[in-house]
Short mmCIF file of C-alpha atoms in Angstrom, two decimals:
data_model
loop_
_atom_site.label_atom_id
_atom_site.label_comp_id
_atom_site.label_asym_id
_atom_site.label_seq_id
_atom_site.Cartn_x
_atom_site.Cartn_y
_atom_site.Cartn_z
CA UNK A 131 15.45 -12.69 2.27
CA UNK A 132 16.38 -14.21 5.79
CA UNK A 133 13.31 -15.72 7.29
CA UNK A 134 12.62 -18.41 5.25
CA UNK A 135 10.02 -20.80 6.89
CA UNK A 136 7.71 -21.04 10.38
CA UNK A 137 5.44 -23.75 11.73
CA UNK A 138 3.58 -23.78 15.16
CA UNK A 139 2.15 -26.98 14.54
CA UNK A 140 -1.24 -25.26 15.31
CA UNK A 141 -2.91 -26.13 11.97
CA UNK A 142 -2.74 -29.52 11.16
CA UNK A 143 -2.87 -32.90 13.00
CA UNK A 144 -0.25 -35.24 11.73
CA UNK A 145 -2.41 -38.37 12.36
CA UNK A 146 -5.06 -37.03 10.04
CA UNK A 147 -5.98 -40.20 7.79
CA UNK A 148 -5.78 -40.36 4.29
CA UNK A 149 -8.47 -42.20 1.96
CA UNK A 150 -6.82 -45.64 2.83
CA UNK A 151 -6.70 -45.02 6.33
CA UNK A 152 -3.46 -44.33 6.87
CA UNK A 153 -1.84 -41.24 8.72
CA UNK A 154 -1.69 -38.32 6.28
CA UNK A 155 1.85 -37.32 6.67
CA UNK A 156 1.52 -34.77 3.46
CA UNK A 157 -0.78 -32.69 5.55
CA UNK A 158 1.99 -31.66 7.38
CA UNK A 159 4.78 -28.99 5.92
CA UNK A 160 7.95 -31.33 6.41
CA UNK A 161 9.78 -33.21 4.02
CA UNK A 162 9.72 -36.09 6.37
CA UNK A 163 7.51 -36.41 9.38
CA UNK A 164 7.77 -39.60 12.11
CA UNK A 165 5.03 -41.68 11.45
CA UNK A 166 4.63 -42.07 15.24
CA UNK A 167 4.17 -38.03 15.33
CA UNK A 168 1.39 -36.92 17.57
CA UNK A 169 -0.26 -33.41 18.22
CA UNK A 170 -0.05 -32.41 21.84
CA UNK A 171 -0.80 -29.40 23.60
CA UNK A 172 1.46 -26.39 22.95
CA UNK A 173 3.40 -24.07 25.05
CA UNK A 174 0.34 -21.56 25.06
CA UNK A 175 -3.23 -22.14 25.90
CA UNK A 176 -5.17 -23.26 23.03
CA UNK A 177 -2.27 -23.90 20.75
CA UNK A 178 -0.73 -27.17 19.88
CA UNK A 179 2.81 -28.95 19.66
CA UNK A 180 4.53 -31.77 17.96
CA UNK A 181 5.44 -34.96 19.78
CA UNK A 182 8.39 -36.78 18.20
CA UNK A 183 8.61 -40.01 20.12
CA UNK A 184 11.64 -41.91 20.83
CA UNK A 185 11.66 -45.01 18.39
CA UNK A 186 12.78 -45.95 14.83
CA UNK A 187 10.25 -43.61 13.17
CA UNK A 188 12.57 -40.31 13.45
CA UNK A 189 11.84 -36.91 13.72
CA UNK A 190 10.88 -33.99 11.79
CA UNK A 191 13.00 -32.81 8.28
CA UNK A 192 12.46 -29.96 6.29
CA UNK A 193 14.42 -29.29 3.10
CA UNK A 194 14.52 -25.82 1.62
CA UNK A 195 13.54 -24.81 -1.82
CA UNK A 196 17.61 -23.77 -2.65
CA UNK A 197 20.58 -24.40 -0.62
CA UNK A 198 22.29 -21.94 1.56
CA UNK A 199 25.47 -20.95 2.56
CA UNK A 200 24.43 -20.01 6.31
CA UNK A 201 21.23 -21.39 8.10
CA UNK A 202 19.60 -20.85 11.42
CA UNK A 203 17.02 -23.12 13.06
CA UNK A 204 15.65 -22.15 16.09
CA UNK A 205 12.76 -24.06 18.14
CA UNK A 206 11.14 -24.22 21.39
CA UNK A 207 11.82 -27.76 22.44
CA UNK A 208 10.79 -30.19 25.55
CA UNK A 209 12.78 -33.37 26.36
CA UNK A 210 11.41 -36.66 28.39
CA UNK A 211 13.29 -37.41 30.98
CA UNK A 212 16.01 -40.25 29.80
CA UNK A 213 17.98 -42.74 31.51
CA UNK A 214 22.01 -41.90 31.22
CA UNK A 215 22.78 -44.81 28.82
CA UNK A 216 25.07 -42.66 26.50
CA UNK A 217 22.09 -41.79 23.97
CA UNK A 218 21.78 -38.18 23.88
CA UNK A 219 18.59 -36.24 22.77
CA UNK A 220 18.68 -34.66 19.68
CA UNK A 221 17.34 -31.26 19.78
CA UNK A 222 17.74 -29.80 16.32
CA UNK A 223 20.46 -29.29 13.77
CA UNK A 224 21.51 -28.55 10.28
CA UNK A 225 22.42 -30.85 7.03
CA UNK A 226 24.54 -30.12 3.76
CA UNK A 227 22.84 -30.85 0.13
CA UNK A 228 24.92 -34.05 0.07
CA UNK A 229 23.86 -35.26 3.42
CA UNK A 230 27.72 -35.61 4.44
CA UNK A 231 27.94 -33.31 7.19
CA UNK A 232 25.60 -31.96 9.99
CA UNK A 233 25.90 -29.73 12.73
CA UNK A 234 23.51 -30.94 15.65
CA UNK A 235 22.62 -29.72 19.30
CA UNK A 236 22.20 -32.61 21.91
CA UNK A 237 21.78 -32.43 25.97
CA UNK A 238 24.36 -34.12 27.62
CA UNK A 239 24.14 -36.81 30.51
CA UNK A 240 25.05 -33.79 32.42
CA UNK A 241 22.37 -31.53 31.47
CA UNK A 242 24.63 -29.21 29.01
CA UNK A 243 24.16 -28.77 25.34
CA UNK A 244 26.34 -30.31 23.18
CA UNK A 245 27.45 -29.34 19.73
CA UNK A 246 28.75 -32.23 17.33
CA UNK A 247 29.84 -32.03 13.79
CA UNK A 248 28.69 -35.32 12.00
CA UNK A 249 30.78 -36.49 8.80
CA UNK A 250 31.90 -40.05 8.82
CA UNK A 251 32.13 -39.96 12.37
CA UNK A 252 30.52 -37.76 15.34
CA UNK A 253 32.86 -35.14 16.53
CA UNK A 254 32.18 -33.28 19.89
CA UNK A 255 33.19 -29.51 19.11
CA UNK A 256 31.59 -28.00 22.09
CA UNK A 257 29.68 -28.41 25.38
CA UNK A 258 28.11 -25.35 27.13
CA UNK A 259 28.33 -24.38 30.83
CA UNK A 260 25.09 -23.53 31.16
CA UNK A 261 22.30 -26.60 31.57
CA UNK A 262 18.96 -27.36 29.91
CA UNK A 263 17.11 -29.45 32.08
CA UNK A 264 15.15 -32.41 30.95
CA UNK A 265 12.00 -30.50 32.03
CA UNK A 266 9.87 -27.84 30.79
CA UNK A 267 10.53 -25.92 27.37
CA UNK A 268 13.81 -24.39 26.06
CA UNK A 269 13.96 -22.24 23.24
CA UNK A 270 17.15 -23.13 21.35
CA UNK A 271 18.67 -21.89 18.48
CA UNK A 272 21.86 -23.09 16.15
CA UNK A 273 23.38 -20.69 13.54
CA UNK A 274 25.72 -21.93 11.12
CA UNK A 275 27.66 -20.27 8.61
CA UNK A 276 30.01 -22.27 6.06
CA UNK A 277 33.63 -21.45 5.47
CA UNK A 278 36.82 -23.59 4.97
CA UNK A 279 38.70 -21.59 7.46
CA UNK A 280 36.34 -18.67 8.41
CA UNK A 281 32.79 -20.53 9.33
CA UNK A 282 31.25 -19.75 12.61
CA UNK A 283 28.95 -22.29 14.69
CA UNK A 284 27.11 -20.61 17.48
CA UNK A 285 24.08 -21.81 19.61
CA UNK A 286 21.85 -20.03 22.24
CA UNK A 287 19.58 -21.44 24.81
CA UNK A 288 16.80 -19.08 26.33
CA UNK A 289 17.98 -16.12 24.78
CA UNK A 290 21.59 -16.71 26.30
CA UNK A 291 24.57 -17.49 24.04
CA UNK A 292 25.65 -20.87 25.19
CA UNK A 293 28.38 -21.91 22.60
CA UNK A 294 30.44 -19.72 20.16
CA UNK A 295 32.72 -20.83 17.71
CA UNK A 296 34.80 -18.95 15.07
CA UNK A 297 37.40 -19.80 12.36
CA UNK A 298 35.99 -23.15 11.59
CA UNK A 299 36.12 -25.59 8.93
CA UNK A 300 32.01 -26.26 8.81
CA UNK A 301 32.35 -27.03 4.85
CA UNK A 302 34.22 -30.33 5.89
CA UNK A 303 34.52 -31.19 1.83
CA UNK A 304 30.35 -31.18 2.07
CA UNK A 305 28.00 -29.17 -0.09
CA UNK A 306 25.72 -26.29 1.16
CA UNK A 307 23.23 -26.29 3.82
CA UNK A 308 19.82 -27.73 2.55
CA UNK A 309 18.23 -29.44 5.59
CA UNK A 310 16.81 -28.71 9.00
CA UNK A 311 15.91 -31.20 11.39
CA UNK A 312 14.28 -31.47 15.01
CA UNK A 313 14.07 -34.48 17.14
CA UNK A 314 16.53 -36.81 15.05
CA UNK A 315 19.03 -36.72 12.74
CA UNK A 316 17.75 -37.64 9.16
CA UNK A 317 17.61 -41.32 8.56
CA UNK A 318 17.89 -42.22 12.18
CA UNK A 319 15.70 -43.08 15.10
CA UNK A 320 14.62 -40.62 17.67
CA UNK A 321 16.61 -41.37 21.13
CA UNK A 322 14.30 -39.48 23.39
CA UNK A 323 11.07 -38.30 23.30
CA UNK A 324 11.22 -34.73 22.24
CA UNK A 325 8.60 -32.36 21.80
CA UNK A 326 8.64 -29.18 19.66
CA UNK A 327 6.81 -25.79 19.14
CA UNK A 328 7.17 -22.49 17.09
CA UNK A 329 9.97 -23.52 14.69
CA UNK A 330 11.53 -21.10 12.40
CA UNK A 331 14.58 -21.18 9.66
CA UNK A 332 16.16 -18.55 8.42
CA UNK A 333 19.54 -17.45 7.05
CA UNK A 334 22.18 -14.47 7.81
CA UNK A 335 21.38 -12.45 4.55
CA UNK A 336 19.35 -9.38 3.97
CA UNK A 337 18.99 -6.58 6.20
CA UNK A 338 16.28 -7.90 9.07
CA UNK A 339 15.85 -11.41 10.74
CA UNK A 340 19.45 -12.04 9.57
CA UNK A 341 20.68 -13.39 13.32
CA UNK A 342 18.84 -15.01 15.91
CA UNK A 343 15.11 -14.09 16.35
CA UNK A 344 15.21 -15.20 20.41
CA UNK A 345 12.29 -16.82 21.65
CA UNK A 346 9.57 -16.26 19.06
CA UNK A 347 5.77 -17.54 18.65
CA UNK A 348 4.18 -18.56 15.95
CA UNK A 349 0.36 -17.98 15.55
CA UNK A 350 -1.96 -19.49 13.02
CA UNK A 351 -4.88 -17.13 11.89
CA UNK A 352 -7.88 -18.31 10.18
CA UNK A 353 -9.76 -16.45 7.41
CA UNK A 354 -12.75 -14.78 8.90
CA UNK A 355 -14.11 -12.98 6.17
CA UNK A 356 -13.96 -12.89 2.12
CA UNK A 357 -11.41 -10.21 0.84
CA UNK A 358 -11.67 -7.77 -2.00
CA UNK A 359 -10.56 -9.77 -4.64
CA UNK A 360 -12.74 -12.54 -5.37
CA UNK A 361 -12.11 -14.49 -8.97
CA UNK A 362 -12.15 -18.15 -7.87
CA UNK A 363 -15.20 -20.31 -7.75
CA UNK A 364 -16.73 -21.26 -4.50
CA UNK A 365 -17.97 -24.76 -4.17
CA UNK A 366 -20.19 -26.09 -1.05
CA UNK A 367 -20.28 -23.02 0.56
CA UNK A 368 -21.88 -19.63 0.55
CA UNK A 369 -18.82 -17.78 0.78
CA UNK A 370 -15.17 -18.08 -0.06
CA UNK A 371 -13.89 -17.72 3.39
CA UNK A 372 -16.18 -20.62 4.83
CA UNK A 373 -14.86 -22.89 1.97
CA UNK A 374 -11.16 -22.70 3.22
CA UNK A 375 -11.54 -22.41 7.01
CA UNK A 376 -12.25 -25.76 7.46
CA UNK A 377 -9.48 -28.05 6.21
CA UNK A 378 -11.41 -30.32 4.13
CA UNK A 379 -12.66 -30.88 0.48
CA UNK A 380 -16.19 -30.72 1.51
CA UNK A 381 -15.94 -27.19 0.68
CA UNK A 382 -13.11 -25.70 -1.82
CA UNK A 383 -12.44 -23.00 -4.10
CA UNK A 384 -11.43 -23.79 -7.31
CA UNK A 385 -9.48 -21.79 -10.41
CA UNK A 386 -9.55 -22.97 -13.95
CA UNK A 387 -7.26 -20.53 -15.66
CA UNK A 388 -4.00 -18.75 -14.48
CA UNK A 389 -4.36 -15.05 -12.99
CA UNK A 390 -7.00 -15.60 -10.75
CA UNK A 391 -6.81 -13.77 -7.43
CA UNK A 392 -8.53 -14.68 -4.24
CA UNK A 393 -8.05 -12.64 -0.93
CA UNK A 394 -9.54 -12.88 2.71
CA UNK A 395 -9.35 -10.93 5.82
CA UNK A 396 -7.85 -13.13 8.71
CA UNK A 397 -8.40 -12.95 12.45
CA UNK A 398 -6.69 -10.28 14.17
CA UNK A 399 -3.17 -11.00 15.81
CA UNK A 400 -3.33 -11.98 19.77
CA UNK A 401 -2.97 -9.12 22.20
CA UNK A 402 0.52 -8.50 22.83
CA UNK A 403 1.95 -5.68 24.76
CA UNK A 404 4.73 -4.83 21.95
CA UNK A 405 4.27 -7.15 19.32
CA UNK A 406 7.13 -7.82 16.63
CA UNK A 407 6.49 -9.22 13.61
CA UNK A 408 9.01 -11.17 11.91
CA UNK A 409 7.29 -12.45 8.90
CA UNK A 410 3.67 -13.32 7.59
CA UNK A 411 3.44 -17.00 5.76
CA UNK A 412 0.70 -17.76 3.96
CA UNK A 413 -0.39 -21.66 4.36
CA UNK A 414 -2.32 -23.18 1.75
CA UNK A 415 -4.10 -26.65 1.70
CA UNK A 416 -4.50 -27.38 -1.88
CA UNK A 417 -4.00 -30.01 -4.95
CA UNK A 418 -4.62 -30.30 -8.86
CA UNK A 419 -7.48 -31.63 -10.35
CA UNK A 420 -6.24 -32.48 -13.53
CA UNK A 421 -3.49 -33.74 -15.62
CA UNK A 422 -0.35 -31.34 -16.55
CA UNK A 423 0.97 -28.60 -14.41
CA UNK A 424 -0.84 -27.00 -11.67
CA UNK A 425 0.46 -24.04 -9.86
CA UNK A 426 -0.43 -21.28 -7.53
CA UNK A 427 1.19 -18.43 -5.51
CA UNK A 428 0.59 -17.18 -2.18
CA UNK A 429 -0.60 -13.52 -2.38
CA UNK A 430 -0.78 -10.36 -0.01
CA UNK A 431 -2.71 -7.21 -0.59
CA UNK A 432 -1.84 -4.44 1.93
CA UNK A 433 -3.00 -0.95 1.08
CA UNK A 434 -2.93 -0.39 -2.69
CA UNK A 435 0.07 -2.88 -3.08
CA UNK A 436 -0.13 -6.42 -3.63
CA UNK A 437 2.82 -8.99 -4.03
CA UNK A 438 2.76 -12.88 -4.82
CA UNK A 439 5.15 -15.58 -3.84
CA UNK A 440 7.32 -17.97 -6.05
CA UNK A 441 5.35 -20.37 -7.99
CA UNK A 442 3.81 -23.80 -6.12
CA UNK A 443 3.65 -26.71 -7.97
CA UNK A 444 0.58 -28.70 -6.76
CA UNK A 445 0.08 -32.52 -6.49
CA UNK A 446 -2.65 -34.82 -6.94
CA UNK A 447 -3.19 -35.18 -3.23
CA UNK A 448 -3.80 -32.57 -0.72
CA UNK A 449 -0.86 -31.15 0.97
CA UNK A 450 0.22 -27.97 2.45
CA UNK A 451 2.36 -25.33 1.05
CA UNK A 452 3.68 -22.06 2.30
CA UNK A 453 4.47 -18.74 0.99
CA UNK A 454 6.67 -16.49 3.12
CA UNK A 455 6.53 -12.38 3.07
CA UNK A 456 9.35 -11.10 5.43
CA UNK A 457 8.27 -7.49 4.60
CA UNK A 458 4.86 -5.77 3.96
CA UNK A 459 4.50 -4.71 0.10
CA UNK A 460 3.05 -1.49 1.39
CA UNK A 461 6.40 0.52 1.43
CA UNK A 462 8.60 -2.56 1.69
CA UNK A 463 8.82 -2.25 5.33
CA UNK A 464 8.53 -4.50 8.13
CA UNK A 465 5.16 -5.36 9.43
CA UNK A 466 3.58 -3.82 11.90
CA UNK A 467 0.40 -5.11 14.09
CA UNK A 468 -1.83 -2.31 12.37
CA UNK A 469 -0.67 -3.17 8.57
CA UNK A 470 -0.78 -6.85 9.39
CA UNK A 471 -4.18 -6.73 10.87
CA UNK A 472 -5.62 -4.45 7.71
CA UNK A 473 -3.87 -6.45 4.97
CA UNK A 474 -5.47 -9.20 3.17
CA UNK A 475 -4.03 -12.57 2.32
CA UNK A 476 -4.94 -15.41 -0.15
CA UNK A 477 -3.75 -16.98 -3.28
CA UNK A 478 -3.39 -16.35 -7.64
CA UNK A 479 -3.32 -19.29 -9.65
CA UNK A 480 -0.45 -19.54 -11.76
#
């Protein structure tokens, strides 16, 4: 697999309140999200983005399920105008399992991208020629491939290779890569307000999506009808798709035993001239309702073929969970617009 995770920030509000009246950050898909993060207008009409305000709240942190020897992280970022005080806005970066070594991209006081290696101290390892002005959206991508003498680090801005380093010690006595972050190095303040949209994380393995994806868009498509598989119990609604399309617990689906499947017909892709679908991520807002282990799996049904994602361990509180399907299981091929619109997506109890 190459494509690991996506987030367009369209389907959840980080300021949503939990039963205690506090922001319910578990409704986001990050491992950590600044308590001050807010949802704002996104890059496209009727879409949303995430605002990470300057201050001690930090940024957006995503930990992967397994460690990697290479990572690519890309996102649309917009930086608020900032004073030339020496504090550089952190755009995005990756960090190892031991939290000892991080590679991160900032905007310098001259508007050029800067690449740092952070271990025991910050080491500036390259500065781009191209600038990314502190206004408007820029799509920035960072690729780190680990090696003690043959590692590589690359940075792209708006589809143009801005930094390209070879024969690097990208390990620096640390562990493999596990974490991607935006807006701030994990555990530190966000130097400047940063907006982020259309985030993806990938690695360099596999035969597709194993390099920079470029300026991508992430579209959140909701269920619009129940699918062919209807084995979960509907509560509080007339049909299964109505129970899951509102983002709260007044209506819900429930599965009492393992192996039950529920699929949905989802909204069609927005009209695009020549869409290229890098992957489909099934996103579930779920929790367990009893003691013991509660597990589910993301599910896709395409033609006569079905596929499930890995086990998802549920918690007592509602939280977002994801399962990414990089290929269409009907033929094990890359997704097309027609195949996506004809497929059904859902969940299997495990």
